[in-house]
XYZ file of C-alpha atoms in Angstrom:
775
model
C 42.157 -2.375 32.076
C 40.774 1.134 31.528
C 37.295 1.125 30.038
C 38.030 1.132 26.266
C 34.851 3.168 25.709
C 36.579 6.067 27.542
C 39.827 5.952 25.555
C 40.343 8.260 22.559
C 40.613 6.877 19.041
C 44.132 5.796 18.184
C 45.015 4.630 21.700
C 47.060 1.431 21.576
C 46.296 -1.142 24.278
C 48.987 -3.810 24.832
C 47.527 -7.279 24.228
C 49.439 -10.577 24.110
C 52.319 -10.106 21.634
C 50.770 -7.054 19.997
C 48.289 -4.319 20.717
C 44.687 -3.363 20.098
C 43.976 0.048 18.617
C 40.906 1.947 19.776
C 38.802 2.671 16.685
C 35.421 4.430 16.284
C 32.693 1.789 16.259
C 29.066 1.328 15.258
C 26.279 -1.241 15.191
C 22.966 -1.431 13.285
C 19.712 -3.178 14.166
C 17.448 -3.846 11.198
C 14.103 -5.246 10.096
C 13.712 -7.373 6.975
C 11.371 -9.819 5.284
C 14.229 -11.293 3.258
C 14.095 -15.069 3.345
C 10.408 -15.129 4.311
C 7.253 -15.627 2.292
C 4.109 -13.753 3.298
C 0.961 -15.274 1.834
C -0.986 -12.385 0.230
C -4.330 -13.987 1.105
C -3.856 -15.363 4.614
C -0.867 -13.329 5.743
C 0.826 -16.508 6.957
C 4.586 -16.107 7.247
C 6.880 -19.026 6.372
C 10.641 -19.223 6.035
C 12.089 -19.895 2.601
C 14.889 -22.122 3.844
C 15.091 -25.696 5.128
C 12.788 -26.332 8.060
C 10.910 -23.107 7.218
C 13.841 -21.045 8.455
C 14.156 -17.550 7.078
C 16.064 -14.334 7.467
C 19.718 -13.424 7.335
C 21.022 -16.941 7.968
C 19.151 -18.268 4.944
C 19.668 -15.568 2.294
C 23.035 -14.162 3.386
C 24.027 -10.565 4.086
C 24.097 -9.162 0.503
C 20.578 -10.368 -0.381
C 19.330 -9.356 3.064
C 20.747 -5.841 2.734
C 19.386 -5.158 -0.761
C 15.902 -6.565 -0.073
C 13.297 -3.796 -0.501
C 11.761 -4.531 2.905
C 15.032 -4.134 4.797
C 15.160 -1.000 6.924
C 17.314 0.397 9.683
C 15.637 0.252 13.093
C 18.440 1.893 15.045
C 22.116 2.804 14.936
C 24.513 3.314 17.814
C 28.018 4.621 17.302
C 30.963 5.897 19.311
C 33.578 8.046 17.594
C 35.891 7.710 20.617
C 36.037 11.486 20.833
C 35.056 11.766 24.476
C 31.350 12.259 23.778
C 30.410 8.629 24.350
C 27.819 6.536 22.538
C 25.242 8.210 20.342
C 21.949 6.917 19.008
C 20.319 7.547 15.661
C 16.781 6.432 14.793
C 14.827 6.795 11.554
C 13.297 10.270 11.476
C 16.096 11.803 13.573
C 18.388 14.425 12.011
C 21.377 12.886 10.266
C 24.256 11.900 12.588
C 26.427 14.547 10.977
C 29.521 13.896 13.078
C 29.515 10.253 11.965
C 28.859 11.195 8.337
C 31.709 13.707 8.379
C 34.009 11.072 9.888
C 33.159 8.559 7.139
C 33.351 11.155 4.367
C 36.841 12.106 5.561
C 37.969 8.495 5.251
C 37.899 7.737 8.969
C 38.038 4.158 10.217
C 34.982 2.317 11.567
C 35.106 -0.934 13.535
C 32.248 -3.379 14.018
C 31.750 -6.955 15.050
C 31.118 -8.672 11.718
C 31.896 -5.471 9.838
C 30.600 -6.780 6.469
C 27.025 -6.603 7.810
C 27.430 -2.943 8.767
C 29.170 -2.248 5.448
C 26.315 -3.725 3.405
C 23.549 -2.056 5.427
C 25.328 1.299 5.307
C 25.936 1.229 1.543
C 22.702 -0.484 0.452
C 20.318 1.426 2.724
C 21.882 4.496 4.299
C 23.688 5.593 1.123
C 20.891 4.814 -1.343
C 17.914 5.939 0.712
C 19.348 8.584 3.033
C 22.141 10.042 0.927
C 24.898 9.249 3.415
C 28.518 9.115 2.136
C 29.858 5.826 0.797
C 31.751 3.686 3.295
C 34.651 1.835 1.650
C 35.880 -1.587 2.686
C 39.318 -0.049 3.264
C 37.819 2.092 6.049
C 36.380 -0.918 7.874
C 37.947 -2.912 10.664
C 36.322 -6.142 11.792
C 36.577 -7.201 15.442
C 35.128 -10.602 14.547
C 37.949 -11.148 12.054
C 40.428 -10.325 14.829
C 38.704 -12.819 17.106
C 38.830 -15.619 14.545
C 42.476 -14.925 13.765
C 43.116 -15.086 17.539
C 41.374 -18.505 17.703
C 38.392 -17.130 19.625
C 34.740 -17.779 18.763
C 33.323 -15.622 15.986
C 30.061 -15.006 17.821
C 30.297 -11.905 20.034
C 28.547 -13.414 23.035
C 30.728 -16.535 22.940
C 33.889 -14.465 22.551
C 32.892 -12.166 25.433
C 32.254 -15.193 27.634
C 35.766 -16.504 26.961
C 37.375 -13.092 27.442
C 35.368 -12.226 30.552
C 34.161 -8.946 29.034
C 30.601 -7.531 29.164
C 28.153 -9.776 27.335
C 25.102 -9.037 25.246
C 21.738 -8.679 26.973
C 20.214 -12.193 26.950
C 16.801 -10.643 26.296
C 18.127 -9.288 23.013
C 17.451 -12.541 21.205
C 13.762 -12.344 22.109
C 13.559 -8.710 21.057
C 15.268 -9.366 17.722
C 13.066 -12.366 17.010
C 9.994 -10.251 17.663
C 10.930 -6.938 16.070
C 13.370 -7.659 13.250
C 11.279 -10.097 11.167
C 7.674 -10.627 10.032
C 5.171 -12.793 11.937
C 1.900 -14.428 10.979
C -0.956 -12.086 11.998
C -3.327 -13.030 14.807
C -6.842 -11.948 15.734
C -5.421 -9.374 18.145
C -2.628 -8.259 15.798
C -3.641 -8.015 12.161
C -0.299 -6.640 10.915
C 2.577 -8.964 10.086
C 5.143 -6.825 11.925
C 5.541 -4.902 15.135
C 6.251 -1.175 15.063
C 7.124 1.389 17.738
C 3.436 2.291 17.758
C 2.392 -1.256 18.676
C 5.333 -2.354 20.840
C 6.987 0.778 22.201
C 8.382 -0.843 25.341
C 10.023 -3.610 23.323
C 11.503 -1.114 20.897
C 12.976 0.845 23.796
C 14.491 -2.428 24.949
C 15.877 -3.045 21.455
C 17.463 0.415 21.388
C 19.133 -0.263 24.740
C 20.281 -3.644 23.448
C 21.778 -1.950 20.378
C 23.703 0.456 22.591
C 24.896 -2.313 24.883
C 26.076 -4.202 21.788
C 28.519 -1.407 21.003
C 29.837 -1.573 24.574
C 30.228 -5.363 24.379
C 31.977 -5.098 21.020
C 34.361 -2.382 22.205
C 35.350 -4.283 25.350
C 35.942 -7.531 23.462
C 37.865 -5.811 20.663
C 40.136 -4.152 23.216
C 41.223 -7.596 24.483
C 42.118 -8.893 21.012
C 45.284 -7.835 19.167
C 44.956 -6.070 15.833
C 45.572 -7.866 12.589
C 49.141 -7.394 11.415
C 49.584 -5.308 8.237
C 49.874 -8.514 6.181
C 46.794 -10.042 7.818
C 44.844 -6.811 7.292
C 45.789 -6.786 3.604
C 44.542 -10.361 3.269
C 41.291 -9.536 5.100
C 40.658 -6.559 2.781
C 41.212 -8.715 -0.293
C 38.905 -11.319 1.236
C 36.178 -8.695 1.623
C 36.618 -7.468 -1.941
C 36.399 -11.023 -3.287
C 33.263 -11.584 -1.218
C 31.708 -8.327 -2.407
C 32.593 -9.037 -6.049
C 30.937 -12.447 -6.002
C 30.682 -14.942 -8.831
C 28.095 -14.876 -11.621
C 25.513 -17.670 -11.637
C 23.689 -18.603 -14.844
C 20.214 -18.314 -13.370
C 18.188 -19.857 -16.259
C 20.062 -23.137 -15.834
C 19.684 -22.967 -12.063
C 15.940 -22.444 -12.400
C 15.673 -25.398 -14.800
C 17.687 -27.563 -12.402
C 15.391 -26.626 -9.524
C 12.357 -27.517 -11.630
C 13.848 -30.937 -12.406
C 14.710 -31.384 -8.728
C 11.100 -30.719 -7.782
C 9.924 -33.304 -10.316
C 12.408 -35.870 -8.969
C 11.352 -35.280 -5.375
C 7.672 -35.675 -6.192
C 8.240 -38.828 -8.231
C 10.596 -40.521 -5.779
C 8.532 -39.520 -2.743
C 5.466 -41.094 -4.319
C 7.500 -44.202 -5.110
C 8.735 -44.376 -1.510
C 5.185 -44.111 -0.209
C 4.064 -46.900 -2.523
C 7.046 -49.124 -1.609
C 6.289 -48.768 2.090
C 2.505 -48.904 1.609
C 2.145 -45.472 3.147
C 4.314 -46.182 6.193
C 6.913 -43.599 5.101
C 5.711 -40.400 3.458
C 9.063 -38.762 2.706
C 12.816 -39.322 3.077
C 12.842 -36.839 5.965
C 10.720 -39.168 8.112
C 13.787 -40.852 9.588
C 12.126 -42.606 12.503
C 9.365 -44.025 10.317
C 11.864 -45.248 7.743
C 13.925 -46.915 10.461
C 10.901 -48.718 11.874
C 9.811 -49.824 8.394
C 13.276 -51.236 7.677
C 13.156 -53.126 10.983
C 9.850 -54.652 9.935
C 11.430 -55.673 6.628
C 14.119 -57.603 8.478
C 16.743 -55.003 7.540
C 17.530 -53.154 10.798
C 20.114 -50.350 10.656
C 21.779 -48.545 13.576
C 20.695 -45.193 12.104
C 19.701 -43.605 8.798
C 22.726 -41.334 8.413
C 24.182 -40.927 4.922
C 27.269 -43.071 5.618
C 25.177 -45.844 7.167
C 22.795 -45.871 4.201
C 25.694 -46.184 1.761
C 27.255 -48.942 3.833
C 23.942 -50.809 3.834
C 23.651 -50.491 0.053
C 27.189 -51.882 -0.205
C 26.150 -54.946 1.820
C 27.655 -54.033 5.186
C 24.502 -55.045 7.065
C 23.601 -58.176 5.150
C 21.159 -58.767 2.330
C 18.382 -56.315 1.514
C 14.967 -56.990 0.062
C 14.198 -55.237 -3.212
C 11.855 -52.836 -1.410
C 14.382 -52.035 1.316
C 17.186 -51.493 -1.192
C 15.073 -49.197 -3.329
C 13.882 -47.232 -0.291
C 17.490 -46.702 0.789
C 18.483 -45.721 -2.756
C 15.769 -43.070 -2.723
C 16.894 -41.850 0.695
C 20.516 -41.708 -0.469
C 19.593 -39.909 -3.672
C 17.257 -37.247 -2.269
C 19.463 -36.767 0.777
C 22.550 -35.888 -1.295
C 24.224 -32.887 0.319
C 25.341 -31.307 -2.942
C 21.909 -31.238 -4.558
C 20.668 -29.188 -1.591
C 23.071 -26.458 -2.679
C 20.790 -25.672 -5.628
C 18.138 -24.149 -3.372
C 20.686 -22.479 -1.124
C 22.387 -20.852 -4.109
C 19.054 -19.603 -5.441
C 18.186 -17.992 -2.127
C 21.548 -16.226 -1.912
C 21.892 -14.789 -5.415
C 21.825 -10.992 -5.547
C 19.589 -9.152 -7.988
C 22.439 -8.892 -10.531
C 22.832 -12.684 -10.615
C 26.008 -12.839 -8.549
C 26.568 -15.025 -5.494
C 28.409 -13.069 -2.823
C 29.884 -13.316 0.670
C 30.704 -17.024 0.514
C 34.062 -17.070 2.314
C 34.784 -16.713 6.022
C 38.176 -15.213 6.866
C 40.027 -17.459 9.362
C 36.877 -19.570 9.624
C 38.713 -22.876 10.052
C 39.853 -23.964 13.507
C 43.061 -22.153 14.530
C 44.917 -22.505 11.218
C 43.813 -19.280 9.521
C 42.315 -21.098 6.538
C 39.114 -19.827 5.007
C 35.899 -21.718 5.573
C 32.568 -21.647 3.820
C 30.500 -21.288 6.962
C 30.977 -20.898 10.675
C 29.060 -22.837 13.280
C 29.665 -20.421 16.156
C 27.714 -17.412 14.881
C 24.904 -18.941 12.855
C 26.469 -18.139 9.496
C 25.312 -20.300 6.638
C 26.068 -20.148 2.937
C 26.359 -22.273 -0.173
C 29.738 -23.768 0.801
C 31.523 -23.279 -2.498
C 34.679 -24.853 -1.096
C 33.188 -28.341 -1.283
C 31.094 -28.258 -4.444
C 31.363 -31.693 -6.013
C 33.255 -32.147 -9.250
C 31.602 -35.493 -9.929
C 28.669 -36.394 -12.120
C 26.916 -39.664 -12.902
C 28.767 -42.644 -14.349
C 29.280 -41.520 -17.917
C 29.800 -42.964 -21.381
C 30.702 -41.349 -24.704
C 29.284 -42.357 -28.042
C 31.702 -43.061 -30.900
C 28.972 -42.116 -33.377
C 27.559 -38.734 -32.287
C 30.519 -38.088 -29.943
C 28.143 -37.029 -27.178
C 27.909 -38.086 -23.543
C 25.216 -39.948 -21.642
C 24.738 -42.047 -18.512
C 26.617 -45.328 -18.446
C 24.640 -48.431 -19.457
C 27.121 -50.823 -17.841
C 24.889 -52.007 -15.005
C 21.487 -51.395 -16.566
C 20.963 -54.530 -18.635
C 19.525 -52.330 -21.403
C 20.322 -52.763 -25.088
C 23.870 -51.483 -25.614
C 23.215 -48.471 -27.804
C 23.554 -44.730 -27.496
C 20.263 -43.184 -26.268
C 20.997 -40.099 -28.361
C 21.698 -41.535 -31.806
C 21.248 -45.294 -31.476
C 24.864 -46.120 -32.290
C 26.196 -49.276 -30.654
C 29.825 -48.135 -30.391
C 30.542 -46.255 -27.183
C 32.856 -46.461 -24.191
C 32.518 -45.808 -20.490
C 34.673 -43.035 -19.076
C 37.041 -43.926 -16.216
C 35.396 -43.784 -12.804
C 35.002 -40.199 -11.601
C 35.770 -38.616 -14.974
C 33.304 -35.829 -15.766
C 34.615 -33.515 -18.522
C 33.279 -30.023 -19.107
C 31.793 -31.165 -22.448
C 29.629 -33.668 -20.550
C 28.596 -30.921 -18.129
C 27.511 -28.679 -20.986
C 25.493 -31.453 -22.620
C 23.842 -32.268 -19.284
C 22.985 -28.574 -18.923
C 21.274 -28.626 -22.317
C 19.284 -31.710 -21.304
C 18.241 -30.159 -18.005
C 17.141 -26.992 -19.802
C 14.495 -29.038 -21.640
C 12.608 -29.232 -18.343
C 11.757 -32.907 -18.893
C 12.619 -35.383 -16.160
C 11.756 -38.251 -18.486
C 14.220 -36.937 -21.068
C 16.922 -36.572 -18.404
C 16.375 -40.061 -17.041
C 16.497 -41.538 -20.541
C 19.841 -39.909 -21.272
C 21.556 -39.840 -17.889
C 19.749 -42.491 -15.816
C 20.628 -40.833 -12.471
C 18.941 -37.409 -12.342
C 20.173 -36.404 -8.875
C 23.779 -37.297 -9.713
C 23.382 -35.294 -12.919
C 22.022 -32.262 -11.057
C 24.967 -32.485 -8.660
C 27.320 -32.825 -11.611
C 26.310 -29.497 -13.163
C 26.736 -27.491 -9.940
C 30.185 -26.201 -10.889
C 28.908 -25.419 -14.363
C 26.390 -22.947 -12.930
C 29.201 -20.489 -12.229
C 30.159 -18.580 -15.360
C 32.049 -15.544 -16.582
C 30.176 -12.341 -17.337
C 29.711 -11.385 -21.010
C 32.991 -10.272 -22.523
C 34.965 -12.037 -19.837
C 36.373 -15.479 -19.078
C 37.352 -17.507 -16.053
C 41.015 -18.319 -15.496
C 41.573 -20.838 -12.721
C 44.774 -22.229 -11.213
C 45.439 -24.560 -8.342
C 48.588 -25.496 -6.502
C 50.026 -28.949 -7.076
C 49.721 -30.962 -3.825
C 50.418 -27.875 -1.729
C 49.920 -29.577 1.656
C 52.193 -32.457 0.659
C 54.820 -29.952 -0.485
C 54.511 -28.042 2.794
C 54.812 -31.263 4.825
C 57.928 -32.322 2.903
C 59.653 -28.954 3.115
C 58.805 -28.217 6.733
C 60.112 -31.642 7.807
C 63.045 -31.577 5.334
C 62.035 -34.986 3.923
C 64.443 -34.924 0.998
C 63.090 -37.778 -1.155
C 59.674 -36.118 -1.110
C 61.184 -32.761 -2.011
C 62.999 -34.470 -4.899
C 59.674 -35.891 -6.136
C 58.115 -32.430 -6.250
C 61.193 -31.003 -7.938
C 61.040 -33.645 -10.694
C 58.514 -32.945 -13.472
C 56.382 -36.012 -14.153
C 57.189 -37.738 -10.877
C 54.211 -38.723 -8.731
C 54.196 -38.652 -4.934
C 51.514 -41.362 -4.748
C 53.447 -43.804 -6.944
C 56.721 -43.024 -5.220
C 55.084 -43.545 -1.821
C 53.633 -46.886 -2.950
C 57.103 -47.942 -4.057
C 58.559 -47.041 -0.656
C 55.812 -48.920 1.195
C 55.629 -52.082 -0.914
C 59.284 -52.295 -1.941
C 58.265 -52.501 -5.596
C 60.867 -50.771 -7.817
C 59.691 -47.655 -9.639
C 60.727 -49.296 -12.896
C 57.934 -51.846 -12.422
C 55.341 -49.100 -12.028
C 56.709 -47.177 -15.008
C 56.602 -50.285 -17.185
C 53.033 -51.019 -16.079
C 51.970 -47.512 -17.116
C 53.728 -47.879 -20.472
C 52.041 -51.232 -21.110
C 48.555 -50.379 -19.869
C 48.221 -46.629 -20.382
C 47.274 -46.069 -16.732
C 48.700 -46.120 -13.246
C 49.430 -49.304 -11.338
C 46.685 -50.161 -8.784
C 49.201 -49.664 -5.949
C 49.224 -45.929 -6.685
C 45.624 -45.506 -5.585
C 45.050 -48.290 -3.073
C 48.365 -47.833 -1.257
C 50.248 -44.673 -2.202
C 47.354 -42.229 -2.339
C 45.655 -43.501 0.802
C 48.977 -43.522 2.652
C 49.723 -39.921 1.769
C 46.223 -38.730 2.663
C 45.787 -40.764 5.846
C 49.224 -41.116 7.423
C 50.816 -37.678 7.304
C 49.298 -36.432 10.548
C 49.645 -39.558 12.663
C 46.729 -41.487 11.194
C 46.458 -45.167 12.093
C 44.218 -48.009 10.883
C 40.977 -46.026 11.273
C 42.327 -43.167 9.167
C 43.163 -45.529 6.300
C 39.675 -47.001 6.429
C 38.173 -43.499 6.414
C 39.909 -42.935 3.071
C 38.416 -46.113 1.616
C 41.054 -48.749 2.349
C 39.485 -52.227 2.313
C 42.504 -54.238 3.511
C 42.374 -56.179 6.779
C 43.703 -54.490 9.912
C 46.985 -56.402 9.996
C 47.845 -55.443 6.428
C 46.926 -51.804 7.041
C 49.124 -51.791 10.142
C 52.029 -53.234 8.149
C 51.661 -50.570 5.469
C 51.305 -47.721 7.983
C 54.521 -48.814 9.669
C 56.238 -49.119 6.277
C 55.113 -45.567 5.428
C 56.479 -44.301 8.733
C 59.776 -46.102 8.199
C 60.074 -44.363 4.828
C 59.208 -40.963 6.355
C 61.452 -40.587 9.440
C 61.711 -36.812 9.051
C 57.939 -36.402 9.308
C 57.745 -38.751 12.287
C 60.532 -36.798 13.965
C 58.673 -33.551 13.371
C 55.535 -34.900 15.042
C 57.748 -35.451 18.055
C 56.761 -36.561 21.532
C 58.148 -37.431 24.937
C 59.997 -40.662 24.179
C 62.526 -41.128 21.402
C 63.671 -44.429 19.948
C 67.418 -44.847 20.370
C 67.786 -48.452 19.040
C 68.777 -51.036 18.290
C 66.082 -52.928 20.173
C 62.376 -52.528 19.537
C 61.835 -51.104 23.021
C 64.990 -49.003 23.249
C 63.525 -45.586 24.063
C 64.739 -42.710 26.160
C 62.726 -39.846 27.632
C 63.373 -36.878 25.392
C 61.037 -34.060 24.456
C 61.479 -33.688 20.713
C 59.782 -32.424 17.554
C 56.747 -30.148 17.606
C 55.090 -31.938 20.497
C 58.244 -31.714 22.576
C 58.708 -28.012 21.811
C 55.088 -27.242 22.678
C 55.426 -29.169 25.966
C 58.594 -27.328 26.939
C 56.983 -23.988 26.094
C 54.113 -24.820 28.470
C 56.559 -25.931 31.176
C 58.655 -22.758 30.874
C 56.429 -19.743 30.025
C 58.337 -16.856 28.509
C 60.916 -19.069 26.776
C 60.826 -20.151 23.130
C 61.480 -23.631 21.777
C 61.981 -24.336 18.071
C 62.034 -27.256 15.687
C 63.401 -26.316 12.237
C 61.160 -23.407 11.106
C 58.496 -23.641 13.836
C 58.718 -21.946 17.235
C 56.503 -22.309 20.309
C 56.273 -20.042 23.341
C 53.754 -19.246 26.065
C 52.796 -15.667 26.950
C 49.700 -14.419 28.783
C 48.535 -18.033 29.158
C 48.495 -18.541 25.375
C 50.640 -21.040 23.505
C 51.893 -19.219 20.430
C 53.127 -21.092 17.379
C 55.226 -18.959 15.042
C 55.072 -20.008 11.391
C 57.797 -19.383 8.784
C 55.728 -16.461 7.446
C 55.854 -14.767 10.855
C 52.151 -15.366 11.493
C 51.089 -16.913 14.808
C 48.694 -19.692 15.727
C 47.076 -19.502 19.170
C 46.184 -22.163 21.749
C 44.467 -20.604 24.750
C 45.149 -21.652 28.360
C 47.475 -24.566 27.527
C 48.054 -27.245 30.139
C 49.962 -30.522 30.476
C 47.805 -33.323 31.860
C 49.284 -36.612 33.162
C 48.196 -39.589 31.076
C 49.174 -43.181 30.346
C 51.790 -43.715 27.671
C 50.298 -46.031 25.021
C 53.467 -48.129 24.869
C 53.927 -48.011 28.655
C 57.405 -46.557 28.374
C 57.015 -44.400 31.485
C 55.278 -41.248 32.750
C 53.561 -39.237 30.029
C 51.553 -36.064 29.523
C 49.027 -34.828 27.003
C 48.725 -31.263 25.773
C 45.359 -29.641 26.336
C 44.118 -26.153 25.557
C 40.878 -24.230 25.266
C 39.412 -23.541 21.860
C 36.258 -23.488 19.795
C 35.536 -26.856 18.243
C 33.393 -26.796 15.103
C 34.059 -30.413 14.110
C 31.704 -32.870 15.803
C 34.144 -35.679 14.910
C 36.589 -34.158 17.410
C 34.160 -33.628 20.295
C 31.220 -31.447 21.330
C 30.624 -28.277 19.324
C 31.543 -25.158 21.263
C 34.274 -23.722 23.474
C 35.875 -26.474 25.488
C 39.147 -27.952 26.642
C 40.631 -30.046 23.866
C 43.588 -32.359 23.532
C 46.262 -32.238 20.881
C 49.397 -34.201 19.992
C 52.343 -34.137 17.620
C 50.499 -35.334 14.536
C 47.740 -32.778 14.986
C 50.198 -29.977 15.719
C 51.927 -30.893 12.460
C 48.573 -30.863 10.667
C 47.819 -27.397 12.048
C 51.217 -26.124 10.909
C 51.011 -27.654 7.434
C 47.502 -26.332 6.814
C 48.390 -22.916 8.212
C 51.506 -22.619 6.055
C 49.504 -23.718 3.009
C 46.971 -21.001 3.837
C 49.775 -18.433 3.982
C 50.959 -19.487 0.521
C 47.378 -19.237 -0.764
C 46.858 -15.810 0.832
C 49.999 -14.349 -0.706
C 49.000 -15.769 -4.093
C 45.560 -14.116 -3.857
C 47.209 -10.767 -3.127
C 49.508 -11.144 -6.149
C 46.666 -12.221 -8.449
C 44.561 -9.227 -7.467
C 47.502 -6.848 -7.906
C 48.070 -8.239 -11.429
C 44.443 -7.650 -12.463
C 43.165 -11.190 -11.943
C 39.921 -10.446 -10.109
C 39.334 -13.522 -7.952
C 35.704 -14.643 -7.712
C 36.125 -18.100 -6.130
C 38.855 -19.881 -4.189
C 39.499 -22.985 -2.122
C 42.445 -24.063 0.019
C 44.628 -24.592 -3.056
C 42.810 -22.900 -5.949
C 41.993 -19.415 -7.201
C 39.485 -18.661 -9.954
C 39.530 -15.201 -11.515
C 37.116 -13.407 -13.835
C 39.129 -11.413 -16.365
C 38.609 -9.670 -19.707
C 38.410 -12.075 -22.634
C 41.810 -10.884 -23.784
C 44.921 -12.978 -24.599
C 46.890 -10.795 -22.187
C 45.054 -12.590 -19.406
C 45.869 -16.255 -19.703
C 46.386 -19.387 -17.682
C 50.158 -19.414 -18.168
C 50.469 -15.921 -16.734
C 48.269 -16.756 -13.752
C 50.168 -20.002 -13.133
C 53.392 -17.996 -12.945
C 51.835 -15.555 -10.471
C 50.502 -18.354 -8.280
C 53.820 -20.225 -8.310
C 55.905 -17.259 -7.147
C 57.624 -18.306 -3.948
C 57.299 -16.266 -0.754
C 60.621 -15.088 0.646
C 60.276 -17.512 3.548
C 59.804 -20.449 1.147
C 62.233 -19.399 -1.565
C 63.463 -22.954 -2.235
C 60.145 -24.800 -2.004
C 58.947 -26.656 -5.144
C 55.684 -24.705 -5.505
C 53.866 -25.243 -8.781
C 50.441 -24.353 -10.131
C 48.412 -25.479 -13.128
C 45.031 -24.497 -14.466
C 42.600 -23.783 -17.277
C 40.503 -21.016 -18.805
C 36.888 -21.288 -19.911
C 33.547 -19.517 -19.738
C 32.283 -22.033 -17.202
C 33.760 -23.129 -13.860
C 35.016 -26.706 -13.880
C 37.351 -29.193 -12.294
C 40.722 -29.432 -14.006
């Protein structure tokens, strides 16, 4: 390939099934004290994040860019005009050719373009008077890489592509020159400058220039986003830049309560263990103390602790149980979001840049964070919707923590009334959230414990309520109804499931339970009429079956979703689910197909998604389809074409001989190279991974659901519904507090069917309020 740095802007380089367009590029290096605390007396520098980490990874790009200490150290750019790379340093004359290019609306590409966009507009525009750079002018090579199923980190992507990599010494230079350091006797300042480390700064400038080369070479090997994908990426950037408003006074009060809880419970833990364990973070010490108490555990991970509290490892002494309760409480993942959110709020109170385009493995779904480039944020996509176990008083009609297991006098702690009722498990209405917020705002842990009993669960429960609409506006939020289940049914043409989703009031979980157990629907309907709630089979059988079985899950998958049946019963129900879902099983596919009537009557036949993928690998250049999904191999990449026309990518696919589980004959497994970010599926990083029919189906279903979500976001934005938060099946918009903007209108926009899914039973439902909540 011709050196892309020598090609003029606009040149199109053929890549895979598309092309890569040569675009002018740039890269900043910066210094900032954002995310660090510098003691005014001693000069000691400490990170503000967990483990004393600081910097960009802790505060996020928007806060980093607007921090008053942030400054540009160097800028390299290449306009692809034949003049090569150019360097600009503070104090140099303005890079007028670059400024003219931006002012004229010219395109600029960067690896992780949002960083360059924020630095340019927050520093170069405000302090140097440079022209504004719009998001529409930006192109992101990292976004291309993620869409192409490559690592998001430039060095990792370059390693996979075989293109020039970043200077390995750059990490040392950045660590030294781009952040503050505790002064020493020989160096009294908290930062290095060109005057005190000229050689290192020269190295940093060279590193900055080499970065542009590495970015250009990698970008040239990655196909451009399609027009539809580019439109989605632009909307993604605008949603990220818009951010969501956080009610900071409540957040500050919650953090104060959290500090009180940590101090109180840490002191209690120390007293329980007689000083052997000083905090919940002292894992090894806690493990040894539990051993000495006769309560050994294999580890102190969150799941193990909960299993121990549930009795999985035998009886616990009072001290051991209480120590584990404290560990479980203070180790709650959601409560840690309070500090992360506080660190990442911009000066106007909005939380920005929380969504990663194509951040999820291969499917094109958004993620909250990405493991391959050090990104870290508040993970809004998994903010809990649960609070403590809750009761409601019949007297004052207010909410408080359930007294069911306390042994206390049965009366309302607010008004003393004795008539109250516990809410169903998991129910946490917005009215309870607002009352908990009021109680937290008092600043009294004692008051909170009296009313809610479980302060950490209460703090977790108000997380969603921290996100609010700006004055004069409201939040309108809609989510799709079982979008992945709808996609699975329609892609596989499972008609009884499609009928369920086309029938208002029908429930896929109840219908599935009926199919599995053989219980007539009339029995379940009568139970609901008599008892006012669903039959237990809906949750313990139907719901678990639908969540655990759709992608080939077996006994372990059911247990992961909370099934407590014995293995034989789970196996029976899994097989019953599969018997009721032959279309889905057929779509998974494989190498051997049952041809009946005997149990072992199989013939070798490549079928379904797995069979199509295998044939595509066997015969590169040819396409193999199953219903709406097509596989083909080109340039040593297995492409999967979705109904929307978008492609999924599996790099360097291979068929590896393996043993058929049922010993029906010779068999093969599909392997490919990809970046794994899920430790449950193997080591983190780029590696050769294995896939199969159920997982291919999962990839397709999730990818198609993401396409439906992406098109809905585009429609919402076009209709004036400014999206501020979204998950895989939900969009939350901040709109004027005007009846013209309403939940019914947004539901209709969300439920519009793409042309490629014109007959699918897509529905959406939602709410409107000043405060974010779970419907």
